[in-house]
PDB file of C-alpha atoms in Angstrom:
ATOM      1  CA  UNK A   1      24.102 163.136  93.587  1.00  0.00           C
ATOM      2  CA  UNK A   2      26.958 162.199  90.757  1.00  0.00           C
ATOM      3  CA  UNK A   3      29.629 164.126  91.010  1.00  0.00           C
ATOM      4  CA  UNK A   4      32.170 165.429  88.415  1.00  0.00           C
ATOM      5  CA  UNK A   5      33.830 162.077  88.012  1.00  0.00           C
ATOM      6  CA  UNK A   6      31.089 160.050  87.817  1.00  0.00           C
ATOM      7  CA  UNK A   7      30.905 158.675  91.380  1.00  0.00           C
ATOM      8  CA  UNK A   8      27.843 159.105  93.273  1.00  0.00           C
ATOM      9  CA  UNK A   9      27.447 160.880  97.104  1.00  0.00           C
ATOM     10  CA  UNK A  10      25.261 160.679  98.946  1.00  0.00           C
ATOM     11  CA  UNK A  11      24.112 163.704 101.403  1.00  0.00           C
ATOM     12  CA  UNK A  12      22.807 162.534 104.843  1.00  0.00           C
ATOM     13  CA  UNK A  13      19.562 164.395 105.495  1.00  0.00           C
ATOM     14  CA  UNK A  14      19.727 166.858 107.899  1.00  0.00           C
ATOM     15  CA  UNK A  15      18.004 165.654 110.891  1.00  0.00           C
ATOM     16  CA  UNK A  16      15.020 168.004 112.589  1.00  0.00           C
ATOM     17  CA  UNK A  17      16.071 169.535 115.913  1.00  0.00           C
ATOM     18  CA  UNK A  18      14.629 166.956 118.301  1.00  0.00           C
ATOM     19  CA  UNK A  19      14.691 168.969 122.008  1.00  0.00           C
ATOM     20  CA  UNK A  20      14.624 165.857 123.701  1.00  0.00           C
ATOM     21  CA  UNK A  21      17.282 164.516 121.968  1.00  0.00           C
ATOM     22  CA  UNK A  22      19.185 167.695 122.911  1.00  0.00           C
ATOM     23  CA  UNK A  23      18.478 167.922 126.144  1.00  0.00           C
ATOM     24  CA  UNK A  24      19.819 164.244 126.662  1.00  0.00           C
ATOM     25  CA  UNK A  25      23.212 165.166 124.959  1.00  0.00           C
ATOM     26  CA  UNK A  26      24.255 168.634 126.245  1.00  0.00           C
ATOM     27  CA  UNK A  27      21.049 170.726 127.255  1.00  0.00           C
ATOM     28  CA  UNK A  28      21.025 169.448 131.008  1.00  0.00           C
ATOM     29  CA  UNK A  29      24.477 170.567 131.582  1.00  0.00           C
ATOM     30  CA  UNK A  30      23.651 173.767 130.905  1.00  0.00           C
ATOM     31  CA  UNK A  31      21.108 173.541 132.997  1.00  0.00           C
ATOM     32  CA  UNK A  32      23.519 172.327 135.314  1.00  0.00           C
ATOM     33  CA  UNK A  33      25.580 175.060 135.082  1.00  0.00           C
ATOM     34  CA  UNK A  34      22.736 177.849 135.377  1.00  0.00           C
ATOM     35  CA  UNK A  35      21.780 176.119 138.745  1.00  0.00           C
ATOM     36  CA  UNK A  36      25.117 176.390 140.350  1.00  0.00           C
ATOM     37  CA  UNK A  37      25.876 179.813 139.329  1.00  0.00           C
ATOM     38  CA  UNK A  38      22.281 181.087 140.575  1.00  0.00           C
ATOM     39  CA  UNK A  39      23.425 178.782 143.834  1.00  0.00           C
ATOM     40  CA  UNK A  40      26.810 180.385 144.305  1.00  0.00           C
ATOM     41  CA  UNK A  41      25.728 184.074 142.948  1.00  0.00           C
ATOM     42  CA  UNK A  42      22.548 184.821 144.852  1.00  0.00           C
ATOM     43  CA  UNK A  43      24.670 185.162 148.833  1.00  0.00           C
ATOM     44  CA  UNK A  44      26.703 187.372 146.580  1.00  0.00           C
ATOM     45  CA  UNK A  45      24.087 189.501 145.468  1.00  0.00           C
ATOM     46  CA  UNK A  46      22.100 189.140 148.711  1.00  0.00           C
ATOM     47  CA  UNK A  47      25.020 190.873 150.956  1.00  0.00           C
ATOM     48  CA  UNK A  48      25.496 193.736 148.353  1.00  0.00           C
ATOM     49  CA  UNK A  49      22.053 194.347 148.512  1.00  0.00           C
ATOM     50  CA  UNK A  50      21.865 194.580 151.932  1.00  0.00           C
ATOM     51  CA  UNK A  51      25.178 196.681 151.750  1.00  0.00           C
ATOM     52  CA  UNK A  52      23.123 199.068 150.211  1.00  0.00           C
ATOM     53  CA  UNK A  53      20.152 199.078 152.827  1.00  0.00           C
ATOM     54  CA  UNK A  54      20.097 202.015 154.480  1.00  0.00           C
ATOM     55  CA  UNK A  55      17.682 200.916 157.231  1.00  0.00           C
ATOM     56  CA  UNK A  56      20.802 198.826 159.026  1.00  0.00           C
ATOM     57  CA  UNK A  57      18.911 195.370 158.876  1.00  0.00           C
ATOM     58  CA  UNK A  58      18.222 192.306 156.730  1.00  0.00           C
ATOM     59  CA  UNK A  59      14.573 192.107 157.042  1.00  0.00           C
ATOM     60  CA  UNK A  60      14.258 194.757 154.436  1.00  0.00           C
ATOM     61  CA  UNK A  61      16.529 193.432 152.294  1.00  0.00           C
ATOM     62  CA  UNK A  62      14.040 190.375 151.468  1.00  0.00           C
ATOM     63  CA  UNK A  63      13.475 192.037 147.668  1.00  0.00           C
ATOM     64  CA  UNK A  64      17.006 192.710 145.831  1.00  0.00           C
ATOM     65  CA  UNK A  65      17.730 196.008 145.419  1.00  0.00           C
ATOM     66  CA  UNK A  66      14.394 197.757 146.796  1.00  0.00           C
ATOM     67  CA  UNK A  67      16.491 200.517 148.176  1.00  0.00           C
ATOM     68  CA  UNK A  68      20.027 201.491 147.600  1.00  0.00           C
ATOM     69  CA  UNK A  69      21.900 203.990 149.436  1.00  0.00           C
ATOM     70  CA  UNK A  70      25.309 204.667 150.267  1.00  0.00           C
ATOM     71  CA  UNK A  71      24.998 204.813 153.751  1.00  0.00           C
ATOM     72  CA  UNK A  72      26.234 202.355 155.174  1.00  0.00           C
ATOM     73  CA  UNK A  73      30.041 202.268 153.346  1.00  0.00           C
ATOM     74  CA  UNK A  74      29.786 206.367 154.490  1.00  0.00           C
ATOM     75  CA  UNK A  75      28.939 205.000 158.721  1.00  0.00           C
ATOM     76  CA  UNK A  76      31.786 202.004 158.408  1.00  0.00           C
ATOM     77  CA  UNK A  77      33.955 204.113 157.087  1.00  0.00           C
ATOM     78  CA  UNK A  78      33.795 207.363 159.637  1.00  0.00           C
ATOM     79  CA  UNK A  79      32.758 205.713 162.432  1.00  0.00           C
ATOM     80  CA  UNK A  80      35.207 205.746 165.825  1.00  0.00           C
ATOM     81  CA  UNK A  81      34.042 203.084 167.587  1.00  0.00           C
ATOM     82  CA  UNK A  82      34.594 200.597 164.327  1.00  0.00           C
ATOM     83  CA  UNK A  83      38.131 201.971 162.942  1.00  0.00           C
ATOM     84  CA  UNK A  84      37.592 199.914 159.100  1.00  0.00           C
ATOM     85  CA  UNK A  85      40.690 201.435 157.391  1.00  0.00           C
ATOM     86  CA  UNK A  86      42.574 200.015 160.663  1.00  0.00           C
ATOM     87  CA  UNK A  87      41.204 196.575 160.665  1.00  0.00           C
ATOM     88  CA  UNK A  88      41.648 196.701 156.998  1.00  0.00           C
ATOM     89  CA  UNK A  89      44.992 197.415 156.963  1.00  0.00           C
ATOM     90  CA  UNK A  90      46.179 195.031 159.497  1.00  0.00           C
ATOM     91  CA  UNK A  91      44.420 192.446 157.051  1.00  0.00           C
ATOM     92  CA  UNK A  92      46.368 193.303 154.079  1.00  0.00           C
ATOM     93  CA  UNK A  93      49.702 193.469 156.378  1.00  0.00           C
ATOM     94  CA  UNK A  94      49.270 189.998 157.839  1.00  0.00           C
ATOM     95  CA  UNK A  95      47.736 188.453 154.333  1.00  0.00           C
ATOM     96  CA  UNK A  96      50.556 189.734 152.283  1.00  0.00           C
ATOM     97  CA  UNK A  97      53.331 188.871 154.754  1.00  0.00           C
ATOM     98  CA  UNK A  98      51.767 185.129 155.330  1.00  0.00           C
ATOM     99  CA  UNK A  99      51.585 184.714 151.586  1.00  0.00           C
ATOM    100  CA  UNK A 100      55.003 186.181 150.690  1.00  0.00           C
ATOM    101  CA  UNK A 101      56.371 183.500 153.601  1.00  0.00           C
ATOM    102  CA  UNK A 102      54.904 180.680 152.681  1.00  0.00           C
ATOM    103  CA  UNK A 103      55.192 180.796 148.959  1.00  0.00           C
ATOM    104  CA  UNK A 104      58.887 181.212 149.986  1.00  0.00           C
ATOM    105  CA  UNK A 105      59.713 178.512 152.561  1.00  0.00           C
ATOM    106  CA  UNK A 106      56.997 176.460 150.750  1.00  0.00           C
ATOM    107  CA  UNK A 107      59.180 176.563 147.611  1.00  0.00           C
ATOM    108  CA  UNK A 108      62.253 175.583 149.940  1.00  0.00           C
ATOM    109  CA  UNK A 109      61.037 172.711 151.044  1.00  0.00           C
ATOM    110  CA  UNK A 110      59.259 171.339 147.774  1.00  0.00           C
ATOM    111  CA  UNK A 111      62.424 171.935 146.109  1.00  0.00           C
ATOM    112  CA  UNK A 112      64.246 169.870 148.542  1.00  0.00           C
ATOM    113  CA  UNK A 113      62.099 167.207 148.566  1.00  0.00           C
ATOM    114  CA  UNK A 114      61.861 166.940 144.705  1.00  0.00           C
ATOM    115  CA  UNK A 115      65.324 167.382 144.071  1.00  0.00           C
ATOM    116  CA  UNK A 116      67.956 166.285 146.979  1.00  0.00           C
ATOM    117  CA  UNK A 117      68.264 163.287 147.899  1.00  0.00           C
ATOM    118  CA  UNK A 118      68.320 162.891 152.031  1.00  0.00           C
ATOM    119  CA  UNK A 119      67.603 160.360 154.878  1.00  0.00           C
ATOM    120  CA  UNK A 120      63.956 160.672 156.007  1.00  0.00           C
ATOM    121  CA  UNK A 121      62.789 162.083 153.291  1.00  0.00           C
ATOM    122  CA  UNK A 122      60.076 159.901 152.409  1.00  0.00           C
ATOM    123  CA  UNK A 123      59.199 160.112 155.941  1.00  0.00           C
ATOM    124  CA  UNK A 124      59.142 163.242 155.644  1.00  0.00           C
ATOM    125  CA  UNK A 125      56.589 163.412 152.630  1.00  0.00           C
ATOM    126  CA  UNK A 126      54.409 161.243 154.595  1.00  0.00           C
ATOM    127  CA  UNK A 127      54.624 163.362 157.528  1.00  0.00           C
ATOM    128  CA  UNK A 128      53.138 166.144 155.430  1.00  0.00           C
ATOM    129  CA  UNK A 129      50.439 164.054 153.985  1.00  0.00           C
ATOM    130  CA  UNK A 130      49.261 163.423 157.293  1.00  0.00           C
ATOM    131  CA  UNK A 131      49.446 166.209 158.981  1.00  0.00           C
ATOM    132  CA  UNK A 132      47.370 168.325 155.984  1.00  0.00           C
ATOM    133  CA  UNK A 133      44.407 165.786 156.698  1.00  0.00           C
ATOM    134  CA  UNK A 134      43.846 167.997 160.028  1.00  0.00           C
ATOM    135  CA  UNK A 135      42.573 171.057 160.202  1.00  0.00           C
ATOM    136  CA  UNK A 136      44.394 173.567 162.608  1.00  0.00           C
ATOM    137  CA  UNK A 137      41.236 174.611 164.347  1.00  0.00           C
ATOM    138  CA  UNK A 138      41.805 171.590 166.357  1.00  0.00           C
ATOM    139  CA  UNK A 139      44.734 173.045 167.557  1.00  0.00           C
ATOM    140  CA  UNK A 140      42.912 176.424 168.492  1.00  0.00           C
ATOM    141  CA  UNK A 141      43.846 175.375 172.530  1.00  0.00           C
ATOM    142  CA  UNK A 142      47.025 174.442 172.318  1.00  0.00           C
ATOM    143  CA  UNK A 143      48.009 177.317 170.014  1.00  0.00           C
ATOM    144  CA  UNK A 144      46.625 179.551 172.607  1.00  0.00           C
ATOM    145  CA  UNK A 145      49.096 178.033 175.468  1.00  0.00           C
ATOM    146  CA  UNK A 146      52.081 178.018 173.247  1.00  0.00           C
ATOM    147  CA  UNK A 147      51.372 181.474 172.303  1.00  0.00           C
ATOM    148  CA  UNK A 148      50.616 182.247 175.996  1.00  0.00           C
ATOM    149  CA  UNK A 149      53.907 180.853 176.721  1.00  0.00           C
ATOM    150  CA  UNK A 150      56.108 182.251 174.382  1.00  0.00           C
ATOM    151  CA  UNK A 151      54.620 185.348 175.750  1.00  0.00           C
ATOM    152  CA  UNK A 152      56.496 185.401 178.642  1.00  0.00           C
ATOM    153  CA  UNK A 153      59.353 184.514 177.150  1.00  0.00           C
ATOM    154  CA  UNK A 154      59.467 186.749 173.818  1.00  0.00           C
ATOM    155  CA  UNK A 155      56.407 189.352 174.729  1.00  0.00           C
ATOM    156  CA  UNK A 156      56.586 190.605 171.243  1.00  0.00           C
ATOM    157  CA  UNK A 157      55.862 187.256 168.899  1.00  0.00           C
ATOM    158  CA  UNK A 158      53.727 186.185 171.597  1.00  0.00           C
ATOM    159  CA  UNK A 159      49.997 185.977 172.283  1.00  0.00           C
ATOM    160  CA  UNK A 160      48.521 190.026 171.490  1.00  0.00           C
ATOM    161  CA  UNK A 161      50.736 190.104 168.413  1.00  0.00           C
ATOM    162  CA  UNK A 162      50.626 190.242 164.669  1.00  0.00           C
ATOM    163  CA  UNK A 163      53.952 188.566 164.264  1.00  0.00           C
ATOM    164  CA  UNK A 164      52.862 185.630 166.212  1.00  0.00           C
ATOM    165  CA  UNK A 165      50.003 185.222 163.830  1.00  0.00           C
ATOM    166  CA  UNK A 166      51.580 185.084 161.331  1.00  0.00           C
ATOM    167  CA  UNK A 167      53.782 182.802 162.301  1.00  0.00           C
ATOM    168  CA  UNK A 168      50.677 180.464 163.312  1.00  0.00           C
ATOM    169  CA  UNK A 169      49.057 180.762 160.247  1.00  0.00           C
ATOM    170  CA  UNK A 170      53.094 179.641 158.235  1.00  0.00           C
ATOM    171  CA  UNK A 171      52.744 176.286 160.575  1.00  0.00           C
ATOM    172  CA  UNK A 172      49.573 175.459 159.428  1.00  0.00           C
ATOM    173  CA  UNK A 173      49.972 176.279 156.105  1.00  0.00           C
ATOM    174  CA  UNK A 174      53.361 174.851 154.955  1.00  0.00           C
ATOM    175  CA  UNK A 175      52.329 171.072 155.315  1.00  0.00           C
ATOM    176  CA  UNK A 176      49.778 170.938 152.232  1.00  0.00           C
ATOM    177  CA  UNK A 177      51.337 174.033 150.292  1.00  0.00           C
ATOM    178  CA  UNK A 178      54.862 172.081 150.763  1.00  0.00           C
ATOM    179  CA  UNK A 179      52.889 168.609 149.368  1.00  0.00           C
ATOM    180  CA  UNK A 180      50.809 170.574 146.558  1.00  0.00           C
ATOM    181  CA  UNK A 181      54.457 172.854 144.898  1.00  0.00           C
ATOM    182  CA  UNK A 182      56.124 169.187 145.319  1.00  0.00           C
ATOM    183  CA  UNK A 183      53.741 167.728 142.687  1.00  0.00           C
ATOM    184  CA  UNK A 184      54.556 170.605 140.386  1.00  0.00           C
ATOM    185  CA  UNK A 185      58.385 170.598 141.272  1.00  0.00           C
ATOM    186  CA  UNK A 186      58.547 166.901 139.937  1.00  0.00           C
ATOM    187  CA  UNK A 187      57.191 167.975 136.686  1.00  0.00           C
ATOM    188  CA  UNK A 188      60.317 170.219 135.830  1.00  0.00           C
ATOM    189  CA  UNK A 189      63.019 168.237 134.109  1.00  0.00           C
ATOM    190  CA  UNK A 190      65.760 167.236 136.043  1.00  0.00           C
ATOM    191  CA  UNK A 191      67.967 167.690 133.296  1.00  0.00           C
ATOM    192  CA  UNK A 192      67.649 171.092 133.991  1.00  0.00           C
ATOM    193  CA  UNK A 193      69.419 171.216 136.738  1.00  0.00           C
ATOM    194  CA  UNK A 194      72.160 168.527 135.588  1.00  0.00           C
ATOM    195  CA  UNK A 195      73.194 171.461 132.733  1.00  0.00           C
ATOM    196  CA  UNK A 196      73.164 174.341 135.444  1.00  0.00           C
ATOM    197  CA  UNK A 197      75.415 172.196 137.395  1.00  0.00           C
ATOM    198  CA  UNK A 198      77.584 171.188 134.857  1.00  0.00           C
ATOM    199  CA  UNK A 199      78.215 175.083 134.021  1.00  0.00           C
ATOM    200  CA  UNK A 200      79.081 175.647 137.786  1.00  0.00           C
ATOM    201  CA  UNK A 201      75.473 176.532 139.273  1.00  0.00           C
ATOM    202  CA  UNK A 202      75.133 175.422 143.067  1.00  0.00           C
ATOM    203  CA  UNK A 203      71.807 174.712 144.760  1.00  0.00           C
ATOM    204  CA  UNK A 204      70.671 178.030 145.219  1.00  0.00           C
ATOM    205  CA  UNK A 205      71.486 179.322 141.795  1.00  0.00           C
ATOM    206  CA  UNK A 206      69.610 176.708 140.394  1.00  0.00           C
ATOM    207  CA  UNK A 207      66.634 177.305 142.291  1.00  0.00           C
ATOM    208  CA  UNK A 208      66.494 181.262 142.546  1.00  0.00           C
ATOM    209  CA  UNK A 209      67.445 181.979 138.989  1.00  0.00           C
ATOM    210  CA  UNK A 210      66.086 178.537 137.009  1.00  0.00           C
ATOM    211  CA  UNK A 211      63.417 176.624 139.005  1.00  0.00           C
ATOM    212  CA  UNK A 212      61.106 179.265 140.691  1.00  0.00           C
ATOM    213  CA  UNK A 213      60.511 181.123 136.977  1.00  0.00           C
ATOM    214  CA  UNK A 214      59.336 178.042 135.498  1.00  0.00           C
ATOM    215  CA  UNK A 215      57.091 176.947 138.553  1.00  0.00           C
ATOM    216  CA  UNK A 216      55.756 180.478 138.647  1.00  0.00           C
ATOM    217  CA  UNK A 217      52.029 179.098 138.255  1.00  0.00           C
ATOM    218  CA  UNK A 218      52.024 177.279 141.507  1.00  0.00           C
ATOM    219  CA  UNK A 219      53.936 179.734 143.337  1.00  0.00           C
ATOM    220  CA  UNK A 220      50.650 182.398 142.351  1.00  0.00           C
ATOM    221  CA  UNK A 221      48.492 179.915 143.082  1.00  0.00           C
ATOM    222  CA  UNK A 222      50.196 178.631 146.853  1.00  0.00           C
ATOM    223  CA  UNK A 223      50.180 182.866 147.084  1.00  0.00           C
ATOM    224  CA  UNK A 224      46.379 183.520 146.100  1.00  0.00           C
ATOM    225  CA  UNK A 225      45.496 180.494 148.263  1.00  0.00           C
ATOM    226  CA  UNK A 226      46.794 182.036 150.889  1.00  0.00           C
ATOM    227  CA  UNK A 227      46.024 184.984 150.949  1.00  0.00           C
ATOM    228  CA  UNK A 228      42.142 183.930 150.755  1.00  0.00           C
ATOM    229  CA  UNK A 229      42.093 181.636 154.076  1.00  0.00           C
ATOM    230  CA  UNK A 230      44.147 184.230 155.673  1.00  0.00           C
ATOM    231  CA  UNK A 231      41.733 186.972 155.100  1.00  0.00           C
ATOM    232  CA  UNK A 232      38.593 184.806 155.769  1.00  0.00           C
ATOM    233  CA  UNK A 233      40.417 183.352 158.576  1.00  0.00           C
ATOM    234  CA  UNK A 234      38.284 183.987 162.249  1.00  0.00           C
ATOM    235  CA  UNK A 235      38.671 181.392 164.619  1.00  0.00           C
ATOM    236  CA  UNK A 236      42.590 181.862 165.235  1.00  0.00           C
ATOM    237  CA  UNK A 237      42.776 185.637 164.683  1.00  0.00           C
ATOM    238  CA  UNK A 238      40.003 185.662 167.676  1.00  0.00           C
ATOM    239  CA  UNK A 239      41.728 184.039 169.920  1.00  0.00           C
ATOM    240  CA  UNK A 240      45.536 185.371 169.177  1.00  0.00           C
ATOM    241  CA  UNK A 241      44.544 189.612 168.612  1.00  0.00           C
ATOM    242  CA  UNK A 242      42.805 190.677 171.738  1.00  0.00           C
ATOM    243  CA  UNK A 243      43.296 194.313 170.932  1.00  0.00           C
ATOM    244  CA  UNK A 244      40.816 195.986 168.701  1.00  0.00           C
ATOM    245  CA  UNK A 245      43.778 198.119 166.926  1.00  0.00           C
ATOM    246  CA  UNK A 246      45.649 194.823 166.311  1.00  0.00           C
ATOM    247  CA  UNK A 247      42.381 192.818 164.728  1.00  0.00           C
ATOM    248  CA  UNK A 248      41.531 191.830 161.624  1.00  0.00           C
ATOM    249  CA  UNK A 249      38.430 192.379 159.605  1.00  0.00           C
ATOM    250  CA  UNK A 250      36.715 189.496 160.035  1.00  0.00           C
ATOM    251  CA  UNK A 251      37.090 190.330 164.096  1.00  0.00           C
ATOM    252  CA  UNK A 252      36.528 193.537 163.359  1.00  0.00           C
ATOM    253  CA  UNK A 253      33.222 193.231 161.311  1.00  0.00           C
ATOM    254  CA  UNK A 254      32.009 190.546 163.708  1.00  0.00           C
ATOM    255  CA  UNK A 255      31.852 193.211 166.455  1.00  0.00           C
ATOM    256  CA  UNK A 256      29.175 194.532 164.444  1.00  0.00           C
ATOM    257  CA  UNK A 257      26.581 191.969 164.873  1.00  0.00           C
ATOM    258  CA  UNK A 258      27.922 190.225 168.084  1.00  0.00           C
ATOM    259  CA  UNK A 259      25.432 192.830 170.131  1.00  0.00           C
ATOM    260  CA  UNK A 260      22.151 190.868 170.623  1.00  0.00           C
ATOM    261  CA  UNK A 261      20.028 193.424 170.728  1.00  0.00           C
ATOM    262  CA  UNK A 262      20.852 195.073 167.355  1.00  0.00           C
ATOM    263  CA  UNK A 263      23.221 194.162 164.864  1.00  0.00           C
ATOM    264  CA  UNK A 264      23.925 196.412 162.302  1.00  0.00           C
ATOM    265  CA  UNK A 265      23.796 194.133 159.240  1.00  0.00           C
ATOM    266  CA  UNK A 266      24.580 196.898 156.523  1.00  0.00           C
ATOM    267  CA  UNK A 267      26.974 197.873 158.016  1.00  0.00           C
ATOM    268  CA  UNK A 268      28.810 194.341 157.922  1.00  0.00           C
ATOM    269  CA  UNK A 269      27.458 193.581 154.715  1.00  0.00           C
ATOM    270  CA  UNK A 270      29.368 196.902 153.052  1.00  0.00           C
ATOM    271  CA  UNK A 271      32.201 195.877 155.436  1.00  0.00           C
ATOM    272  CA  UNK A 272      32.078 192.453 153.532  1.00  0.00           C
ATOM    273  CA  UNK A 273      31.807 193.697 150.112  1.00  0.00           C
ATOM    274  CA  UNK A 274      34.903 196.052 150.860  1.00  0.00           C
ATOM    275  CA  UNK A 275      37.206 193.434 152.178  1.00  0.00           C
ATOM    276  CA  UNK A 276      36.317 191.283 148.662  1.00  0.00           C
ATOM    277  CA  UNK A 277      37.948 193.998 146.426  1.00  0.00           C
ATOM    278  CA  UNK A 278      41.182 193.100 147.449  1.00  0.00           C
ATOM    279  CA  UNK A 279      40.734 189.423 146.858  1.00  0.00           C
ATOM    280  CA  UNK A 280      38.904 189.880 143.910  1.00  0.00           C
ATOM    281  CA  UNK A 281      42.063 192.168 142.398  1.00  0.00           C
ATOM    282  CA  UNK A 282      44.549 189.722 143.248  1.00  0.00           C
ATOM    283  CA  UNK A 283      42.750 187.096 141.534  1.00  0.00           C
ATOM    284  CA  UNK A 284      42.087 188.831 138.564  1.00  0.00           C
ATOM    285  CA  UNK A 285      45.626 189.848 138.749  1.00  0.00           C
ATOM    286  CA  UNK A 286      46.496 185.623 138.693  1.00  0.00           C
ATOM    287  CA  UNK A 287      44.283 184.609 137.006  1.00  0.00           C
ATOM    288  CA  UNK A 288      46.529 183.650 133.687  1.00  0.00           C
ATOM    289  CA  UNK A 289      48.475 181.139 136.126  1.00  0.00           C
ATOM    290  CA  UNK A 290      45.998 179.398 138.261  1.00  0.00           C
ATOM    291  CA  UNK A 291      44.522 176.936 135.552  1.00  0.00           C
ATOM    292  CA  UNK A 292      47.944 176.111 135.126  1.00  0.00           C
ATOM    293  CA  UNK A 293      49.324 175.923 138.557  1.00  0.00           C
ATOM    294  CA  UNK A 294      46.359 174.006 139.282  1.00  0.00           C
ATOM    295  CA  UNK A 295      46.218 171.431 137.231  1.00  0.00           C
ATOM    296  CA  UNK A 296      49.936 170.646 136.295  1.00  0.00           C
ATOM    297  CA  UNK A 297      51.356 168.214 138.405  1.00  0.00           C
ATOM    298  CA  UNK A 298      48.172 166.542 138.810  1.00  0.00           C
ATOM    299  CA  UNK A 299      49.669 163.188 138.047  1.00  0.00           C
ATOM    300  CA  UNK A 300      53.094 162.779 139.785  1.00  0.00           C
TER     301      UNK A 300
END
């Protein structure tokens, strides 16, 4: 083809759509992609479907959907012997306070260790690096005989207590929240801070008016984080809450199928799907930060 000014294009030839050659470029990982979300959806759609059984059991539940009924969010919710709005609440209480906490004295101590300068600190780093490589259901024993100790000492942040759970679940968690807000800290200039303190800011100005609004993203995420393993938490709540009006939900709705002889499996499944929503809000609420928060710092 000559164009105005004499010189000559040429126009590649559009090339036929080749499926195989598709397929090898981007087609399987969509594929990809369809497989995990079928992998990861279908529990999800499995439990509200049994929510919505009627008939209290998962055997009938084997078809999706083949009968939906309210039933079983009506029984969990007015039923005596399984107080939901209780168990709920305590949830929310102890989730909320443990994520407030450690979003707080995680911040504390990442700030410290980004920005001050102290002996044993880079012990102290490594100390937290090691001690996040092991879970704290290991320590489900001894928890349970410190707690049984204190106990005697302090009855009411003892063993029995929701204050003493949370203050379990703050010792477990600060170690890799403390390591993970460090990375971020150490991506906010210093420089920063060397103009606040030139203008008269101490410390704590610095870090309460300055440093936690621009590491907001971390701080949601350290708080969503949180507030998940708290709420899906089991093995520790079991052992600590021995009182049914002090339990969580997951000890709660675990009552509900530990009978052997029947287990009411709507029941827990609309149990399930209720103690989601909150979750599911608060992420949805976050959502605009944890990209961010998850993925700055990355490389300090």
């Amino acid at each position: 083809m000559t164009s105005g000014d004499g010189a000559t294009r040429v126009i590649p030839l559009k090339r036929p759509f080749s499926f195989r050659r598709w397929f090898a470029r981007t087609g399987w990982r969509h594929l990809v992609g369809i497989v995990m979300v079928v992998f990861s959806g279908f529990p999800l759609l499995y439990v509200l479907s049994a929510s919505l059984n009627p008939h209290g059991t998962l055997t009938g539940s084997n078809q999706l959907f083949s009968r939906i009924g309210f039933v079983a969010y009506a029984r969990i919710l007015s039923t005596p012997e399984a107080p939901f709005a209780l168990w709920f609440g305590n949830t929310i209480i102890i989730a909320a306070t443990t994520s407030i906490l450690t979003v707080f004295l995680g911040a504390l101590a990442a700030y410290s260790f980004s920005r001050i300068r102290f002996i044993g600190r880079r012990v102290g780093l490594l100390t937290l690096v090691l001690v996040q490589m092991f879970p704290q259901l290991l320590a489900v024993v001894a928890i349970f005989l410190v707690m049984s100790t204190i106990s005697d000492l302090f009855p009411a942040i003892g063993l029995n207590t929701q204050i003493g759970l949370i203050m379990v679940y703050l010792g477990g968690a600060l170690s890799v929240n403390t390591y993970l807000m460090y990375g971020f800290f150490n991506t906010i200039p210093a420089s920063i801070d060397e103009a606040a303190k030139i203008d008269g800011a101490s410390h704590a100005r610095i870090f309460f008016t300055i440093i936690l609004r621009l590491v907001a993203p971390i701080l949601a995420v350290v708080g969503l984080l949180s507030f998940i393993a708290t709420t899906n938490d089991f093995v520790v709540a079991s052992v600590l809450l021995i009182d049914p009006d002090k339990q969580t939900l997951a000890v709660g709705l675990y009552r509900l199928v530990s009978n052997p002889n029947y287990a009411d499996w709507s029941d827990f499944s609309a149990g399930a799907v209720l103690a989601a929503l909150p979750v599911m809000a608060l992420f949805l609420y976050l959502q605009t930060y944890i990209v961010g928060g998850l993925t700055a710092g990355s490389d300090k």
